[in-house]
Structure formats: C-alpha cells, structure tokens
CSV table of C-alpha atoms and ligand atoms in Angstrom, one decimal:
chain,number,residue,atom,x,y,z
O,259,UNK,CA,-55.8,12.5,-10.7
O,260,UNK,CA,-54.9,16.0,-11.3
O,261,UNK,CA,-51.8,16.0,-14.4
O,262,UNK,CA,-49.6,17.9,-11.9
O,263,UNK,CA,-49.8,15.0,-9.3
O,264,UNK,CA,-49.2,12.6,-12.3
O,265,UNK,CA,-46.0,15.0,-13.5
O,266,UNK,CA,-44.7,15.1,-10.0
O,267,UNK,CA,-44.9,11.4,-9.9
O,268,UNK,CA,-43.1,11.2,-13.3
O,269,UNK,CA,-40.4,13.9,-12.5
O,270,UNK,CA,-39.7,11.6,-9.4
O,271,UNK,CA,-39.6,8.6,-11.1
O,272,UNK,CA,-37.2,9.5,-13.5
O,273,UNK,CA,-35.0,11.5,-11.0
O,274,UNK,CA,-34.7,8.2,-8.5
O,275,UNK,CA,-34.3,6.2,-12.0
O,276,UNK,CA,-31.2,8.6,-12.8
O,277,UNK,CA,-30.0,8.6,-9.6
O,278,UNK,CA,-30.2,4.4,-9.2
O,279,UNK,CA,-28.3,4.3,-12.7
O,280,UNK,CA,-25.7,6.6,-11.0
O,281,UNK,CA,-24.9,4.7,-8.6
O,282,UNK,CA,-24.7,1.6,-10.8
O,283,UNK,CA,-21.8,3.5,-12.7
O,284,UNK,CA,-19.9,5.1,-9.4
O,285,UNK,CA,-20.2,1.4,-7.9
O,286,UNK,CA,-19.1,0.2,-11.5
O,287,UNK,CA,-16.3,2.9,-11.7
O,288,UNK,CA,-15.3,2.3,-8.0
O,289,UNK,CA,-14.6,-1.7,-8.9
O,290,UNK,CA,-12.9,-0.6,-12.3
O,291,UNK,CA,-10.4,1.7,-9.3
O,292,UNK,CA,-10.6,-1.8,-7.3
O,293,UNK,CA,-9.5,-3.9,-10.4
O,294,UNK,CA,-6.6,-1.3,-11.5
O,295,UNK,CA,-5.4,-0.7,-8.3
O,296,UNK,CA,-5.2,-4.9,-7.2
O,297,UNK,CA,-3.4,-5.5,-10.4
O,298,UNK,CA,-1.0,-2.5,-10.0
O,299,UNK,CA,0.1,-3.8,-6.8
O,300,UNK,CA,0.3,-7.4,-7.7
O,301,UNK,CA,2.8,-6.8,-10.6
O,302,UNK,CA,4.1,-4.1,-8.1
O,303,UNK,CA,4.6,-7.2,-5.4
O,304,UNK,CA,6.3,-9.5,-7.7
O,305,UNK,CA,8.6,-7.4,-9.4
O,306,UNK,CA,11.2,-7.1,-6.6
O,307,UNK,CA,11.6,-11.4,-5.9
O,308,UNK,CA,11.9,-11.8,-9.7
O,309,UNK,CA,14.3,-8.7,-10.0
O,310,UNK,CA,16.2,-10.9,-7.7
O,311,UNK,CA,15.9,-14.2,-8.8
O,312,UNK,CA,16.7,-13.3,-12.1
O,313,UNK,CA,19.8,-11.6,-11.0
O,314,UNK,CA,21.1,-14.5,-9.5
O,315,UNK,CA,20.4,-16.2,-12.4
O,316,UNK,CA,22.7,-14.2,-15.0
O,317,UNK,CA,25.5,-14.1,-12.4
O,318,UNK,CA,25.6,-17.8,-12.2
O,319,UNK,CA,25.6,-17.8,-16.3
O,320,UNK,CA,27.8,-15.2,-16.6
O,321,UNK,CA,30.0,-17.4,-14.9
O,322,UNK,CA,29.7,-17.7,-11.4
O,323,UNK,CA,28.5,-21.4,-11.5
O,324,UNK,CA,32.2,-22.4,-12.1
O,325,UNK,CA,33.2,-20.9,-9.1
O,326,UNK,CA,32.5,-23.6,-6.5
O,327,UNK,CA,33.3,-20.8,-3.3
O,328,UNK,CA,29.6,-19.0,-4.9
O,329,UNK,CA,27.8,-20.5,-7.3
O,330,UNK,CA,26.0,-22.3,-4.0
O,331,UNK,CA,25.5,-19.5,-2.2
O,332,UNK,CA,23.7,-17.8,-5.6
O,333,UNK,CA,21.6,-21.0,-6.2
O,334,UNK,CA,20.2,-21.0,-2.4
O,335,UNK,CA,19.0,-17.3,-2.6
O,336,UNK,CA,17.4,-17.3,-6.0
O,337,UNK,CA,15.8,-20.3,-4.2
O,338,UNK,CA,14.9,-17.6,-1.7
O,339,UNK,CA,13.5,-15.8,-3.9
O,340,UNK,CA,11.3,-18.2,-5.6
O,341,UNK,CA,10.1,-19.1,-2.4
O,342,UNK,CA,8.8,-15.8,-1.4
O,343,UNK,CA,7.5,-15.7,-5.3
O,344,UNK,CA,5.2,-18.7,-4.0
O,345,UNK,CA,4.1,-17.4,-0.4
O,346,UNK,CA,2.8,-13.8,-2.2
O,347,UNK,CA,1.0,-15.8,-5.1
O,348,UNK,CA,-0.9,-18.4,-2.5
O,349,UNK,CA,-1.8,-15.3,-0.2
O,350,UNK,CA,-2.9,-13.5,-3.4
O,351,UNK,CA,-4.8,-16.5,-4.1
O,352,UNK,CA,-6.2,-16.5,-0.8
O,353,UNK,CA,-7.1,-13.4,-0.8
O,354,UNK,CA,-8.9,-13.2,-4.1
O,355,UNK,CA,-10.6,-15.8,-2.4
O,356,UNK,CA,-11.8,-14.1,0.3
O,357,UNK,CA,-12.7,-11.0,-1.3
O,358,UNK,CA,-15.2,-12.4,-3.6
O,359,UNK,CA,-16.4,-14.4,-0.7
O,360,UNK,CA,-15.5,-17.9,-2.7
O,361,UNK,CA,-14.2,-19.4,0.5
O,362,UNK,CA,-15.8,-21.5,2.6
O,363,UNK,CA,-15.0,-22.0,5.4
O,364,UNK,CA,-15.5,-26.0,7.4
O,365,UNK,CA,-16.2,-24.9,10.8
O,366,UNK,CA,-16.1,-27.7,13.4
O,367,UNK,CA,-15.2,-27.7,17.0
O,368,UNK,CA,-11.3,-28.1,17.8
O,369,UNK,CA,-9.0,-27.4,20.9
O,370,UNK,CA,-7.4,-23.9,20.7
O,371,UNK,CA,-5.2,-24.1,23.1
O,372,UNK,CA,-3.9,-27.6,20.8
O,373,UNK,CA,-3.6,-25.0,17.3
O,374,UNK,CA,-1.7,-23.0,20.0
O,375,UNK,CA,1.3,-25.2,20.7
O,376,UNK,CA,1.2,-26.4,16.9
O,377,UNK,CA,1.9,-22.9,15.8
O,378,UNK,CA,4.4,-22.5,18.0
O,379,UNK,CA,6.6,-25.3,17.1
O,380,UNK,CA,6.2,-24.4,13.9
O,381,UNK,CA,8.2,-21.3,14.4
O,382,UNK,CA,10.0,-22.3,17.1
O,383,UNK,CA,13.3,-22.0,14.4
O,384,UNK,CA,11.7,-18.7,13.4
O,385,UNK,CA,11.8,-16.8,16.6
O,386,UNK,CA,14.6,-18.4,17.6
O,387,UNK,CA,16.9,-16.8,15.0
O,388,UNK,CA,16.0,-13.9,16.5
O,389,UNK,CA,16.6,-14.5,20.1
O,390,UNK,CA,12.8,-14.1,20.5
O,391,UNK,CA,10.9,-15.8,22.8
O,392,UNK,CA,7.3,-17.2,22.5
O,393,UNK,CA,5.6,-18.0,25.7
O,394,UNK,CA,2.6,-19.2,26.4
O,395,UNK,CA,0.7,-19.2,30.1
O,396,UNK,CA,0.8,-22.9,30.6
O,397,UNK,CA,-1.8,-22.6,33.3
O,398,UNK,CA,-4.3,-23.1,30.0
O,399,UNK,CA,-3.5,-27.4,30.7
O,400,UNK,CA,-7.1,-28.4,29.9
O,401,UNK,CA,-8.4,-28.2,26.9
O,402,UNK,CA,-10.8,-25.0,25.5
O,403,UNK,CA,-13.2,-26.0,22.7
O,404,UNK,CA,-14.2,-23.4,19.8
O,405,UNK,CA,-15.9,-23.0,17.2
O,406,UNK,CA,-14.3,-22.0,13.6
O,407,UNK,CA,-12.2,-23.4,10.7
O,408,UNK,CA,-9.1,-24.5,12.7
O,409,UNK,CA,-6.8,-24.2,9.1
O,410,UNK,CA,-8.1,-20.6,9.1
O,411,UNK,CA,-7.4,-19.9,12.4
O,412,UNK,CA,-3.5,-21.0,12.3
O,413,UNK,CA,-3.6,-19.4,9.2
O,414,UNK,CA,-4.4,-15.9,11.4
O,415,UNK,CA,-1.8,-16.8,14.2
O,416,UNK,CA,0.6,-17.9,12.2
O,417,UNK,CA,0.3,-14.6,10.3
O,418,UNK,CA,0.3,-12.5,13.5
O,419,UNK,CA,3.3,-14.6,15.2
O,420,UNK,CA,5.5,-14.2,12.3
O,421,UNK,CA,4.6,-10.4,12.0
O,422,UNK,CA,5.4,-10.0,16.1
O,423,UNK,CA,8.6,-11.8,15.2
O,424,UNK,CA,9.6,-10.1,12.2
O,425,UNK,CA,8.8,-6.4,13.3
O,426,UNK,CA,10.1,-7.6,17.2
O,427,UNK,CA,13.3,-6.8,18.5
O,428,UNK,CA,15.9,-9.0,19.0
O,429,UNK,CA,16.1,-11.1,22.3
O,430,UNK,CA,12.2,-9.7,23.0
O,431,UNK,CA,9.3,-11.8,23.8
O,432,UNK,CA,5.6,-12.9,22.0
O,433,UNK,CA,3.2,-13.6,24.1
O,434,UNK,CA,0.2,-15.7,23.4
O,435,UNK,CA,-3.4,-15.4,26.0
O,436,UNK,CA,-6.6,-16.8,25.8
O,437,UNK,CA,-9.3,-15.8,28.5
O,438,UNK,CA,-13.0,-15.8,28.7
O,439,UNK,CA,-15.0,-12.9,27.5
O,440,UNK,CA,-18.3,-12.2,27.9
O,441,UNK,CA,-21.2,-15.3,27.3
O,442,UNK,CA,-20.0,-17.7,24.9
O,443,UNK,CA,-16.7,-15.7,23.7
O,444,UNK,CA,-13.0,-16.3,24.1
O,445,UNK,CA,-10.5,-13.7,23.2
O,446,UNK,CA,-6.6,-15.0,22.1
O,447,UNK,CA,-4.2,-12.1,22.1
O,448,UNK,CA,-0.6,-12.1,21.1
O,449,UNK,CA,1.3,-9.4,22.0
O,450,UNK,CA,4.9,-8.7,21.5
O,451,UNK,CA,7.3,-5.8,22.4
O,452,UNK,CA,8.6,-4.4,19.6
O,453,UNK,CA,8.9,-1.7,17.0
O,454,UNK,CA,5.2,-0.9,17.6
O,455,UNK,CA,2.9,1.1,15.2
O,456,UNK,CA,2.6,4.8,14.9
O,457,UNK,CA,-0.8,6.0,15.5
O,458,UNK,CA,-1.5,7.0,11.9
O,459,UNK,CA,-0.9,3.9,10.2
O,460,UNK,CA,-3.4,2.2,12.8
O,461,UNK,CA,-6.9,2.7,11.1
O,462,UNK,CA,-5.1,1.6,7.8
O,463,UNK,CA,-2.9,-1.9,8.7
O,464,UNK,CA,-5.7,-4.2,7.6
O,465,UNK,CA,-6.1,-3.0,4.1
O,466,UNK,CA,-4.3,-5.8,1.6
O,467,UNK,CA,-0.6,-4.1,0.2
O,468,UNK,CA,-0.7,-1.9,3.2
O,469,UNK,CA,3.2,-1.2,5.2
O,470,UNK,CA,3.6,1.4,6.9
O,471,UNK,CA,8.0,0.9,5.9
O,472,UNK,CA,7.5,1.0,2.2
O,473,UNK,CA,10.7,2.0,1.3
O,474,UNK,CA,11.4,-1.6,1.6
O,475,UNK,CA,15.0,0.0,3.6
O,476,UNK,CA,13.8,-2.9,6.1
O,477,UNK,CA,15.7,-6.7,5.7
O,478,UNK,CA,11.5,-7.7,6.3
O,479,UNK,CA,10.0,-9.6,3.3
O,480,UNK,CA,6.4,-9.4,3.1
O,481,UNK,CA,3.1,-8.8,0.9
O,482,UNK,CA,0.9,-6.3,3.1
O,483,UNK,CA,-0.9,-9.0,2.3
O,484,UNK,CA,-0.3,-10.8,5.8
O,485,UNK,CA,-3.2,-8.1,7.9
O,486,UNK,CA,-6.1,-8.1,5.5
O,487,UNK,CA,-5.9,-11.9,5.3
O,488,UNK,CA,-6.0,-12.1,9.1
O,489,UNK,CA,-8.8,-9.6,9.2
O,490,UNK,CA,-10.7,-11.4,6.4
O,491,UNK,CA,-10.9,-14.9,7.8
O,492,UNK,CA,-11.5,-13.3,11.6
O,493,UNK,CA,-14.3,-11.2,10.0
O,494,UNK,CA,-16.1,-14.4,7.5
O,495,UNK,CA,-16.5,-16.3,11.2
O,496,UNK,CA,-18.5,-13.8,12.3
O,497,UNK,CA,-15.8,-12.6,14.8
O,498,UNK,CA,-14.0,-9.5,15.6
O,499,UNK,CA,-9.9,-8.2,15.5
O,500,UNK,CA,-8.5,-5.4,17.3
O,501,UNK,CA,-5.4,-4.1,17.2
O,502,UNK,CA,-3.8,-2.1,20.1
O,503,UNK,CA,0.0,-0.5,19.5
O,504,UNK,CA,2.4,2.1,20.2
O,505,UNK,CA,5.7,3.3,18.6
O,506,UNK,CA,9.1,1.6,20.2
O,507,UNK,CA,6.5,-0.1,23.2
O,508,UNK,CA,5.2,-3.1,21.6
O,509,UNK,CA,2.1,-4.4,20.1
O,510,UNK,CA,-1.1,-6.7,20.7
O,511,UNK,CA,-3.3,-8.0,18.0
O,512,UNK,CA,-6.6,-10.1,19.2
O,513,UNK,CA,-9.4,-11.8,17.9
O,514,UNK,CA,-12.7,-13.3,19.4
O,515,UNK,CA,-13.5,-16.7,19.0
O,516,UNK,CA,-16.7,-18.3,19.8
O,517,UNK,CA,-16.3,-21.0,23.1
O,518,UNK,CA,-18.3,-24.5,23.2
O,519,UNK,CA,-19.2,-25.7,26.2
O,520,UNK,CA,-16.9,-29.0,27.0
O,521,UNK,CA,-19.0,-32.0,25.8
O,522,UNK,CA,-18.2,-35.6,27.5
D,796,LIG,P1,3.6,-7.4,5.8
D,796,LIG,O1,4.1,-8.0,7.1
D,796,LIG,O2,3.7,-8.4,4.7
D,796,LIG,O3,4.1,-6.1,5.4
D,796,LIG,P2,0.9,-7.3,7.1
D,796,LIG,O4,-0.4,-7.0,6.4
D,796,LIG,O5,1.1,-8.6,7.8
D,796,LIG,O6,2.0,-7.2,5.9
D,796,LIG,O7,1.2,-6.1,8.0
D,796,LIG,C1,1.1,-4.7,7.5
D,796,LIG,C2,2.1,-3.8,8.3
D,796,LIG,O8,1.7,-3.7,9.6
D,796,LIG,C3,3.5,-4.3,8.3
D,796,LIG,O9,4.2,-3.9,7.1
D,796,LIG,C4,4.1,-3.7,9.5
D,796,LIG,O10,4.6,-2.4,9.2
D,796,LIG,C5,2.9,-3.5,10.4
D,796,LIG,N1,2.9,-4.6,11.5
D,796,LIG,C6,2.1,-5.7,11.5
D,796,LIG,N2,2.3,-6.4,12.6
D,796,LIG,C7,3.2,-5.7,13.4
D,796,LIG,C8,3.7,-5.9,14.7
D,796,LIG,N3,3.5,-7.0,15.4
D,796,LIG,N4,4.6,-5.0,15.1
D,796,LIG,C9,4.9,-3.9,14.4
D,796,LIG,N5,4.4,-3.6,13.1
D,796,LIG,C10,3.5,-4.5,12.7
C-alpha cells in the first residue's frame, strides 16, 4: 500500500491511542474528584453529632453529673447524638454499597400492600409527634404481589415517609397509593402536604449529601443521604422514581414496582 495510506493509518492510530489514554486519566481524575469530595462530606457529616456529643460529655465532667435536676437530661441527648452518629454511618455503609454495585439484592415475591401497614406502624409514634396523619386507602383489602427485595423496599418507604414527616407541617397528612400501571407495573406514591420543594433544587434531590436547607437553621437531622439511597435501590430493581413538588403545596415521591399475577 502506498506509505501515505500506511502514515494515515499510523497518525490515526496514535491519535485514537491518545485520545483512549485521555479519557482513562479524565475518568481517573473524575473518580480522584468522586473520592475527595465523598470523604469531604463524610467527615463533613459527622462532625456536627460528635461536636454535640462531645459537648455533652465535658459538661457532665465539668460537673453537671452531680447535679441530679441535668445530668439526665445531658446523658439522654449525647445518647441522641450517638444515635444519629449510627444511622449516617449504616446509610454511608449502605450507600458505599450501592455505589460500587456490592449489593445484592434477594428478590422474591411479597405482599406490598403487607410492607405497607408494617411501615406505618413503625412510625406511627413518628408522625404522631407531629400531629401528622398517615392514611392509607384501605379499599387495597386483598393482597397485591410484587416483585423486589422487600427489606429494600421498606428501606425506600421508610425513607420517603420519614422525609414527608419531617419536612410536613404540623397536623398535615401522608398519603400512601398503589394503583396499576401499565402491563405488569404498579406505581406506590406517597404524597404529603408540606413545605414542598422549589423548582431548582428538583433535578438535584437524589444526589447523596444533597439539602436544599443547608444552613442546618432547621431542628431536621439528616444525611442527604436519605434520597440517593432511595433512588439507588429503586434504580438496582430495574424500576423507576419520580418526584413531583411545589414550594408551601406539598410533595409526592413514587416508584414503580413490578406486579405478579396472584398465584393459588
Ligand atoms: P435528608 O432528609 O437527610 O436531608 P434526603 O436525601 O432524604 O436527605 O432529602 C434531600 C432533601 O430533599 C432534604 O434535605 C429536603 O430538603 C428535601 N426533601 C426530601 N423529601 C422531602 C419532602 N417530602 N418534602 C419536602 N422536602 C423534601
């Protein structure tokens, strides 16, 4: 073949080699960002509760554990505080978990409308310290059948009930759906009424650390963690979450599920 051809060839071999080893270093550099910016926000994450904690703890050696009218009250929240040390490092560890794809999940069939009423009782207390009200159409009696990691899928409601009852208003109301959708599908939605979400922070909610009130001026403990975790476990069944809001109205998060037909 004519050299040119062959010099063409070679030129074009080398550029696409550059260009492959450049985008081995940008991906490279991109998880280095990844890496630096997970670890800023972890540290970032616990600092606050163990701020806190450790507060307590002088005050009560400083002298405060003498003092029976306090040294209670002091011991209960740097309890608090430990506690919320332990939910943020088991949904870090959860998340890590999901991220590298490490997490498998056991999918069998299981009664939604069963994980329903479990997650409700479990924060029953919750909502109720808040006036808040979860309802549930009870017209769902029978049983529907679907397909997933039923652990998982409490995780996700449980996530998305305690966000519509932390960021709800007081005496306000949850609401929990499931209806058919199209072939083998079920969508569950839970919608509250309360603060809502501005349109900006929308296309941003699921990413992990994100709140849109970072100031922390808000009595609401959480990770950002809560959303990606969600979004995550929705996403690894194969499924889909959407997330419809508005400022001061209310909001409705919802997920798809896929239905089994009712075996006898
Ligand atoms: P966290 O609740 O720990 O901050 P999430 O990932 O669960 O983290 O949620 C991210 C942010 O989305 C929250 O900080 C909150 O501002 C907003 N958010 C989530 N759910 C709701 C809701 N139901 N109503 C209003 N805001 C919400």
């Amino acid at each position: 073949r004519p050299v040119t051809t062959d010099m063409k060839t070679l030129t074009e071999e080398i550029g696409k080699f550059a260009k492959d080893k450049k985008v081995e270093i940008d991906t490279l550099k991109i998880r280095e960002e990844y890496r630096k910016d997970f670890l800023g926000n972890v540290s970032h994450e616990l600092k606050t509760p163990l701020f806190t904690v450790q507060g307590y703890i002088l005050t009560l050696l400083d002298g405060a554990l003498k003092d029976n009218k306090v040294n209670e009250k002091y011991l209960k929240r740097a309890s608090k505080g430990v506690e919320r040390l332990i939910y943020i490092v088991k949904d870090l560890d959860l998340i890590t978990k999901l991220e590298v794809g490490d997490l498998n999940l056991e999918k069998e069939e299981f009664d939604i409308i069963e994980l329903i009423k479990n997650v409700f009782e479990l924060l029953e207390m919750k909502a109720a310290k808040k006036h808040i009200t979860l309802t549930f159409d009870m017209a769902y009696a029978n049983p529907i059948y679907v397909l997933g990691d039923d652990e998982k899928i409490q995780q996700v409601l449980t996530n998305l009930l305690v966000n519509s009852i932390k960021y709800g208003h007081e005496n306000g109301t949850t609401e929990v759906s499931v209806e058919n959708l199209i072939k083998n599908k079920v969508i569950i939605r839970v919608t509250d009424n309360g603060e809502g979400i501005s349109r900006e922070h929308i296309p941003r909610l699921f990413e992990r650390f994100y709140r849109v009130d970072k100031t922390g001026n808000r009595d609401v403990g959480g990770s950002g963690l809560g959303l990606s975790i969600v979004k995550h476990i929705i996403e690894a069944h194969g499924e889909k979450i959407y997330v419809e809001s508005e400022e001061d109205v209310g909001s409705e998060f919802s997920f798809t599920l896929e239905k089994v037909s009712k075996r006898d």
